[in-house]
Protein backbone atom coordinates (compact mmCIF):
# COMPACT_ATOMS: atom_id res chain seq x y z
CA UNK A 1 0.00 0.00 0.00
CA UNK A 2 1.37 3.41 -0.95
CA UNK A 3 0.16 7.00 -1.11
CA UNK A 4 2.75 7.93 -3.75
CA UNK A 5 1.84 8.29 -7.40
CA UNK A 6 3.09 5.47 -9.61
CA UNK A 7 5.48 7.82 -11.41
CA UNK A 8 6.90 9.24 -8.19
CA UNK A 9 7.35 5.81 -6.62
CA UNK A 10 9.14 4.60 -9.76
CA UNK A 11 11.42 7.65 -9.65
CA UNK A 12 12.31 6.87 -6.03
CA UNK A 13 13.03 3.22 -6.81
CA UNK A 14 15.33 4.27 -9.64
CA UNK A 15 17.39 6.40 -7.26
CA UNK A 16 17.99 4.00 -4.38
CA UNK A 17 20.08 0.84 -4.12
CA UNK A 18 18.82 -2.05 -6.21
CA UNK A 19 16.74 -4.71 -4.54
CA UNK A 20 18.76 -7.61 -3.11
CA UNK A 21 18.49 -10.62 -5.45
CA UNK A 22 17.05 -12.87 -2.73
CA UNK A 23 14.48 -10.24 -1.76
CA UNK A 24 13.59 -9.79 -5.42
CA UNK A 25 12.87 -13.53 -5.64
CA UNK A 26 10.92 -13.44 -2.36
CA UNK A 27 8.88 -10.54 -3.73
CA UNK A 28 8.15 -12.44 -6.96
CA UNK A 29 7.22 -15.69 -5.22
CA UNK A 30 4.96 -13.83 -2.78
CA UNK A 31 3.03 -12.34 -5.70
CA UNK A 32 2.76 -15.76 -7.35
CA UNK A 33 1.80 -17.85 -4.32
CA UNK A 34 0.11 -15.63 -1.73
CA UNK A 35 -3.49 -14.44 -1.70
CA UNK A 36 -2.73 -10.91 -0.47
CA UNK A 37 0.70 -9.98 -1.87
CA UNK A 38 0.00 -6.28 -1.24
CA UNK A 39 0.78 -7.01 2.43
CA UNK A 40 4.46 -7.39 1.46
CA UNK A 41 6.71 -4.62 2.76
CA UNK A 42 8.43 -4.26 -0.60
CA UNK A 43 11.73 -2.82 -1.75
CA UNK A 44 11.41 0.78 -0.56
CA UNK A 45 10.18 -0.04 2.94
CA UNK A 46 12.62 -2.93 3.19
CA UNK A 47 15.51 -0.61 2.36
CA UNK A 48 14.32 1.89 4.98
CA UNK A 49 14.12 -0.86 7.63
CA UNK A 50 17.58 -2.09 6.69
CA UNK A 51 19.11 1.38 6.96
CA UNK A 52 17.31 2.10 10.24
CA UNK A 53 18.90 -1.05 11.64
CA UNK A 54 22.29 0.17 10.41
CA UNK A 55 21.65 3.49 12.20
CA UNK A 56 20.11 2.19 15.44
CA UNK A 57 22.38 -0.87 15.62
CA UNK A 58 19.88 -3.04 17.52
CA UNK A 59 20.95 -6.33 19.04
CA UNK A 60 17.44 -7.67 19.65
CA UNK A 61 14.56 -6.93 17.27
CA UNK A 62 10.93 -8.00 17.61
CA UNK A 63 8.65 -8.12 14.58
CA UNK A 64 4.89 -8.59 14.87
CA UNK A 65 3.56 -9.82 11.53
CA UNK A 66 6.09 -11.73 9.42
CA UNK A 67 3.86 -12.36 6.38
CA UNK A 68 6.43 -13.95 4.01
CA UNK A 69 9.61 -12.71 5.68
CA UNK A 70 10.58 -9.77 3.47
CA UNK A 71 10.87 -7.22 6.28
CA UNK A 72 12.61 -9.63 8.67
CA UNK A 73 15.26 -10.50 6.08
CA UNK A 74 15.63 -6.82 5.14
CA UNK A 75 16.32 -5.93 8.78
CA UNK A 76 18.72 -8.84 9.21
CA UNK A 77 20.79 -7.51 6.29
CA UNK A 78 21.29 -4.29 8.26
CA UNK A 79 22.35 -6.00 11.49
CA UNK A 80 26.08 -6.68 11.69
CA UNK A 81 26.37 -7.50 15.39
CA UNK A 82 27.43 -11.14 15.86
CA UNK A 83 24.81 -11.47 18.63
CA UNK A 84 22.01 -9.96 16.52
CA UNK A 85 18.62 -11.64 16.88
CA UNK A 86 15.21 -11.07 15.31
CA UNK A 87 12.14 -12.67 16.87
CA UNK A 88 9.39 -12.52 14.26
CA UNK A 89 5.81 -13.63 14.90
CA UNK A 90 3.37 -14.85 12.24
CA UNK A 91 -0.21 -15.86 12.99
CA UNK A 92 -0.84 -17.81 9.77
CA UNK A 93 0.77 -21.24 10.08
CA UNK A 94 0.21 -21.88 6.36
CA UNK A 95 2.95 -19.32 5.64
CA UNK A 96 5.54 -21.13 7.76
CA UNK A 97 7.16 -23.37 5.08
CA UNK A 98 7.46 -20.42 2.68
CA UNK A 99 9.01 -18.17 5.35
CA UNK A 100 11.47 -20.80 6.58
CA UNK A 101 12.60 -21.61 3.04
CA UNK A 102 13.62 -17.99 2.45
CA UNK A 103 15.25 -17.63 5.87
CA UNK A 104 17.38 -20.64 4.90
CA UNK A 105 18.14 -19.21 1.45
CA UNK A 106 19.27 -16.00 3.17
CA UNK A 107 21.40 -18.10 5.57
CA UNK A 108 19.84 -16.23 8.48
CA UNK A 109 18.72 -19.22 10.55
CA UNK A 110 21.00 -18.11 13.40
CA UNK A 111 19.60 -14.57 13.34
CA UNK A 112 15.87 -14.89 12.59
CA UNK A 113 13.70 -16.86 15.02
CA UNK A 114 10.23 -17.53 13.59
CA UNK A 115 7.36 -17.93 16.06
CA UNK A 116 4.01 -19.18 14.76
CA UNK A 117 0.94 -18.11 16.72
CA UNK A 118 -0.87 -15.11 18.10
CA UNK A 119 1.50 -12.31 19.12
CA UNK A 120 -0.66 -11.78 22.21
CA UNK A 121 0.23 -15.33 23.30
CA UNK A 122 3.86 -15.38 22.12
CA UNK A 123 5.15 -12.03 23.41
CA UNK A 124 4.65 -12.71 27.16
CA UNK A 125 6.94 -15.75 26.82
CA UNK A 126 9.80 -13.88 25.12
CA UNK A 127 12.29 -13.39 27.93
CA UNK A 128 14.47 -10.59 26.59
CA UNK A 129 14.69 -6.84 26.12
CA UNK A 130 14.43 -5.33 22.63
CA UNK A 131 16.07 -2.36 20.95
CA UNK A 132 13.61 -2.21 18.05
CA UNK A 133 10.03 -3.43 17.55
CA UNK A 134 8.37 -3.45 14.13
CA UNK A 135 4.58 -3.70 14.48
CA UNK A 136 2.75 -4.84 11.35
CA UNK A 137 0.29 -7.42 12.65
CA UNK A 138 -3.47 -7.37 13.23
CA UNK A 139 -4.41 -3.68 13.27
CA UNK A 140 -7.26 -4.42 15.70
CA UNK A 141 -4.65 -5.40 18.31
CA UNK A 142 -2.22 -2.49 18.01
CA UNK A 143 -3.01 -1.06 21.45
CA UNK A 144 -2.66 -4.50 23.03
CA UNK A 145 0.66 -5.08 21.24
CA UNK A 146 1.92 -1.70 22.44
CA UNK A 147 1.04 -2.46 26.05
CA UNK A 148 2.88 -5.78 25.83
CA UNK A 149 6.05 -4.59 24.13
CA UNK A 150 6.72 -1.26 25.84
CA UNK A 151 7.94 -2.94 29.04
CA UNK A 152 10.15 -5.22 26.94
CA UNK A 153 11.71 -2.25 25.13
CA UNK A 154 15.03 -0.88 26.33
CA UNK A 155 15.20 2.80 27.23
CA UNK A 156 16.14 4.58 24.01
CA UNK A 157 14.61 1.74 21.99
CA UNK A 158 12.22 2.24 19.09
CA UNK A 159 8.80 0.99 18.03
CA UNK A 160 7.87 1.32 14.35
CA UNK A 161 4.10 0.89 13.91
CA UNK A 162 3.07 0.45 10.28
CA UNK A 163 -0.17 1.48 8.51
CA UNK A 164 -1.22 4.08 11.07
CA UNK A 165 -2.76 6.40 8.44
CA UNK A 166 -4.88 3.47 7.23
CA UNK A 167 -5.35 4.55 3.64
CA UNK A 168 -6.43 8.02 4.76
CA UNK A 169 -9.41 6.73 6.74
CA UNK A 170 -8.07 8.36 9.92
CA UNK A 171 -9.31 11.74 8.65
CA UNK A 172 -12.65 10.47 7.31
CA UNK A 173 -15.94 9.78 9.04
CA UNK A 174 -15.62 6.28 10.45
CA UNK A 175 -18.60 3.89 10.71
CA UNK A 176 -19.01 2.49 14.25
CA UNK A 177 -18.64 -1.06 12.92
CA UNK A 178 -15.26 -0.38 11.27
CA UNK A 179 -13.16 -2.07 13.96
CA UNK A 180 -9.87 -1.65 12.09
CA UNK A 181 -10.07 2.11 11.67
CA UNK A 182 -11.52 2.62 15.15
CA UNK A 183 -8.55 0.77 16.66
CA UNK A 184 -5.99 2.67 14.58
CA UNK A 185 -7.55 5.93 15.79
CA UNK A 186 -7.49 4.74 19.41
CA UNK A 187 -3.89 3.56 19.10
CA UNK A 188 -2.71 6.82 17.55
CA UNK A 189 -4.40 8.81 20.32
CA UNK A 190 -2.91 6.57 23.01
CA UNK A 191 0.62 7.02 21.66
CA UNK A 192 0.14 10.78 21.30
CA UNK A 193 -0.82 11.03 24.98
CA UNK A 194 1.89 8.67 26.30
CA UNK A 195 4.49 10.79 28.12
CA UNK A 196 6.87 7.81 28.35
CA UNK A 197 7.76 8.10 24.68
CA UNK A 198 8.81 10.54 21.98
CA UNK A 199 7.00 10.13 18.71
CA UNK A 200 6.73 11.26 15.10
CA UNK A 201 4.61 10.07 12.17
CA UNK A 202 6.44 9.37 8.92
CA UNK A 203 4.00 10.01 6.03
CA UNK A 204 5.51 7.19 4.00
CA UNK A 205 3.41 4.55 2.25
CA UNK A 206 0.49 4.11 4.69
CA UNK A 207 2.15 5.96 7.57
CA UNK A 208 4.69 4.74 10.12
CA UNK A 209 4.59 5.83 13.76
CA UNK A 210 8.19 6.10 14.95
CA UNK A 211 8.13 5.87 18.73
CA UNK A 212 11.17 6.18 21.02
CA UNK A 213 11.05 5.10 24.65
CA UNK A 214 12.60 7.74 26.90
CSV table of N, CA and C in Angstrom, one decimal, residues 54-114:
chain,number,residue,atom,x,y,z
A,54,UNK,N,20.9,-0.3,10.5
A,54,UNK,CA,22.3,0.2,10.4
A,54,UNK,C,22.5,1.4,11.3
A,55,UNK,N,21.5,2.3,11.4
A,55,UNK,CA,21.6,3.5,12.2
A,55,UNK,C,21.5,3.2,13.7
A,56,UNK,N,20.4,2.5,14.0
A,56,UNK,CA,20.1,2.2,15.4
A,56,UNK,C,21.0,1.1,16.0
A,57,UNK,N,21.5,0.2,15.2
A,57,UNK,CA,22.4,-0.9,15.6
A,57,UNK,C,21.7,-1.7,16.7
A,58,UNK,N,20.5,-2.2,16.5
A,58,UNK,CA,19.9,-3.0,17.5
A,58,UNK,C,20.5,-4.4,17.6
A,59,UNK,N,20.5,-4.9,18.8
A,59,UNK,CA,20.9,-6.3,19.0
A,59,UNK,C,19.7,-7.2,19.0
A,60,UNK,N,18.7,-6.9,19.7
A,60,UNK,CA,17.4,-7.7,19.7
A,60,UNK,C,16.3,-6.9,19.0
A,61,UNK,N,15.7,-7.5,18.0
A,61,UNK,CA,14.6,-6.9,17.3
A,61,UNK,C,13.4,-7.9,17.4
A,62,UNK,N,12.2,-7.3,17.6
A,62,UNK,CA,10.9,-8.0,17.6
A,62,UNK,C,10.1,-7.5,16.5
A,63,UNK,N,9.6,-8.5,15.7
A,63,UNK,CA,8.7,-8.1,14.6
A,63,UNK,C,7.3,-8.8,14.8
A,64,UNK,N,6.2,-8.0,14.7
A,64,UNK,CA,4.9,-8.6,14.9
A,64,UNK,C,4.2,-8.6,13.5
A,65,UNK,N,4.1,-9.7,12.9
A,65,UNK,CA,3.6,-9.8,11.5
A,65,UNK,C,4.6,-10.1,10.5
A,66,UNK,N,5.0,-11.3,10.3
A,66,UNK,CA,6.1,-11.7,9.4
A,66,UNK,C,5.6,-11.7,8.0
A,67,UNK,N,4.4,-12.1,7.7
A,67,UNK,CA,3.9,-12.4,6.4
A,67,UNK,C,4.7,-13.4,5.6
A,68,UNK,N,5.6,-13.0,4.7
A,68,UNK,CA,6.4,-13.9,4.0
A,68,UNK,C,7.9,-13.8,4.3
A,69,UNK,N,8.2,-12.8,5.2
A,69,UNK,CA,9.6,-12.7,5.7
A,69,UNK,C,10.4,-11.6,5.1
A,70,UNK,N,9.8,-10.8,4.2
A,70,UNK,CA,10.6,-9.8,3.5
A,70,UNK,C,11.2,-8.8,4.4
A,71,UNK,N,10.4,-8.2,5.4
A,71,UNK,CA,10.9,-7.2,6.3
A,71,UNK,C,11.9,-7.8,7.3
A,72,UNK,N,11.7,-9.0,7.7
A,72,UNK,CA,12.6,-9.6,8.7
A,72,UNK,C,14.0,-9.8,8.0
A,73,UNK,N,14.0,-10.3,6.8
A,73,UNK,CA,15.3,-10.5,6.1
A,73,UNK,C,15.9,-9.2,5.8
A,74,UNK,N,15.1,-8.2,5.4
A,74,UNK,CA,15.6,-6.8,5.1
A,74,UNK,C,16.3,-6.3,6.4
A,75,UNK,N,15.7,-6.4,7.5
A,75,UNK,CA,16.3,-5.9,8.8
A,75,UNK,C,17.6,-6.7,9.1
A,76,UNK,N,17.5,-8.0,8.9
A,76,UNK,CA,18.7,-8.8,9.2
A,76,UNK,C,19.9,-8.4,8.4
A,77,UNK,N,19.7,-7.9,7.2
A,77,UNK,CA,20.8,-7.5,6.3
A,77,UNK,C,21.4,-6.2,6.8
A,78,UNK,N,20.7,-5.5,7.7
A,78,UNK,CA,21.3,-4.3,8.3
A,78,UNK,C,21.8,-4.5,9.7
A,79,UNK,N,21.9,-5.7,10.1
A,79,UNK,CA,22.3,-6.0,11.5
A,79,UNK,C,23.7,-6.8,11.4
A,80,UNK,N,24.7,-6.1,11.8
A,80,UNK,CA,26.1,-6.7,11.7
A,80,UNK,C,26.6,-7.2,13.0
A,81,UNK,N,25.9,-7.0,14.1
A,81,UNK,CA,26.4,-7.5,15.4
A,81,UNK,C,26.3,-9.0,15.4
A,82,UNK,N,27.4,-9.7,15.9
A,82,UNK,CA,27.4,-11.1,15.9
A,82,UNK,C,26.4,-11.8,16.8
A,83,UNK,N,25.8,-11.0,17.7
A,83,UNK,CA,24.8,-11.5,18.6
A,83,UNK,C,23.4,-11.0,18.2
A,84,UNK,N,23.3,-10.5,17.0
A,84,UNK,CA,22.0,-10.0,16.5
A,84,UNK,C,21.0,-11.1,16.5
A,85,UNK,N,19.7,-10.7,16.8
A,85,UNK,CA,18.6,-11.6,16.9
A,85,UNK,C,17.3,-10.9,16.5
A,86,UNK,N,16.5,-11.6,15.7
A,86,UNK,CA,15.2,-11.1,15.3
A,86,UNK,C,14.2,-12.1,15.7
A,87,UNK,N,13.3,-11.8,16.6
A,87,UNK,CA,12.1,-12.7,16.9
A,87,UNK,C,11.0,-12.1,16.0
A,88,UNK,N,10.5,-13.0,15.1
A,88,UNK,CA,9.4,-12.5,14.3
A,88,UNK,C,8.2,-13.5,14.4
A,89,UNK,N,7.0,-12.9,14.5
A,89,UNK,CA,5.8,-13.6,14.9
A,89,UNK,C,4.8,-13.6,13.7
A,90,UNK,N,4.4,-14.8,13.3
A,90,UNK,CA,3.4,-14.9,12.2
A,90,UNK,C,2.2,-15.7,12.7
A,91,UNK,N,1.0,-15.2,12.6
A,91,UNK,CA,-0.2,-15.9,13.0
A,91,UNK,C,-0.6,-17.0,12.1
A,92,UNK,N,-0.4,-16.8,10.8
A,92,UNK,CA,-0.8,-17.8,9.8
A,92,UNK,C,0.2,-18.9,9.6
A,93,UNK,N,-0.2,-20.1,10.1
A,93,UNK,CA,0.8,-21.2,10.1
A,93,UNK,C,1.0,-21.8,8.7
A,94,UNK,N,0.1,-21.4,7.7
A,94,UNK,CA,0.2,-21.9,6.4
A,94,UNK,C,1.4,-21.2,5.7
A,95,UNK,N,1.8,-20.0,6.2
A,95,UNK,CA,2.9,-19.3,5.6
A,95,UNK,C,4.3,-19.9,6.1
A,96,UNK,N,4.3,-20.7,7.1
A,96,UNK,CA,5.5,-21.1,7.8
A,96,UNK,C,6.5,-21.8,6.8
A,97,UNK,N,6.2,-22.8,6.0
A,97,UNK,CA,7.2,-23.4,5.1
A,97,UNK,C,7.8,-22.4,4.1
A,98,UNK,N,7.0,-21.5,3.6
A,98,UNK,CA,7.5,-20.4,2.7
A,98,UNK,C,8.5,-19.5,3.4
A,99,UNK,N,8.1,-19.1,4.6
A,99,UNK,CA,9.0,-18.2,5.4
A,99,UNK,C,10.3,-18.9,5.7
A,100,UNK,N,10.2,-20.1,6.2
A,100,UNK,CA,11.5,-20.8,6.6
A,100,UNK,C,12.4,-21.1,5.4
A,101,UNK,N,11.8,-21.3,4.2
A,101,UNK,CA,12.6,-21.6,3.0
A,101,UNK,C,13.4,-20.4,2.7
A,102,UNK,N,12.9,-19.2,2.8
A,102,UNK,CA,13.6,-18.0,2.4
A,102,UNK,C,14.6,-17.6,3.5
A,103,UNK,N,14.3,-17.9,4.8
A,103,UNK,CA,15.2,-17.6,5.9
A,103,UNK,C,16.5,-18.5,5.6
A,104,UNK,N,16.3,-19.7,5.2
A,104,UNK,CA,17.4,-20.6,4.9
A,104,UNK,C,18.2,-20.2,3.7
A,105,UNK,N,17.5,-19.7,2.6
A,105,UNK,CA,18.1,-19.2,1.5
A,105,UNK,C,19.0,-18.0,1.8
A,106,UNK,N,18.5,-17.2,2.7
A,106,UNK,CA,19.3,-16.0,3.2
A,106,UNK,C,20.4,-16.4,4.1
A,107,UNK,N,20.4,-17.6,4.6
A,107,UNK,CA,21.4,-18.1,5.6
A,107,UNK,C,21.3,-17.3,6.9
A,108,UNK,N,20.1,-17.0,7.3
A,108,UNK,CA,19.8,-16.2,8.5
A,108,UNK,C,19.2,-17.0,9.6
A,109,UNK,N,19.3,-18.4,9.5
A,109,UNK,CA,18.7,-19.2,10.6
A,109,UNK,C,19.2,-18.9,12.0
A,110,UNK,N,20.5,-18.4,12.1
A,110,UNK,CA,21.0,-18.1,13.4
A,110,UNK,C,20.6,-16.7,13.9
A,111,UNK,N,20.0,-16.0,13.0
A,111,UNK,CA,19.6,-14.6,13.3
A,111,UNK,C,18.1,-14.5,13.5
A,112,UNK,N,17.3,-15.1,12.6
A,112,UNK,CA,15.9,-14.9,12.6
A,112,UNK,C,15.2,-16.1,13.2
A,113,UNK,N,14.5,-15.8,14.3
A,113,UNK,CA,13.7,-16.9,15.0
A,113,UNK,C,12.2,-16.7,14.7
A,114,UNK,N,11.6,-17.6,14.0
A,114,UNK,CA,10.2,-17.5,13.6
A,114,UNK,C,9.3,-18.2,14.6
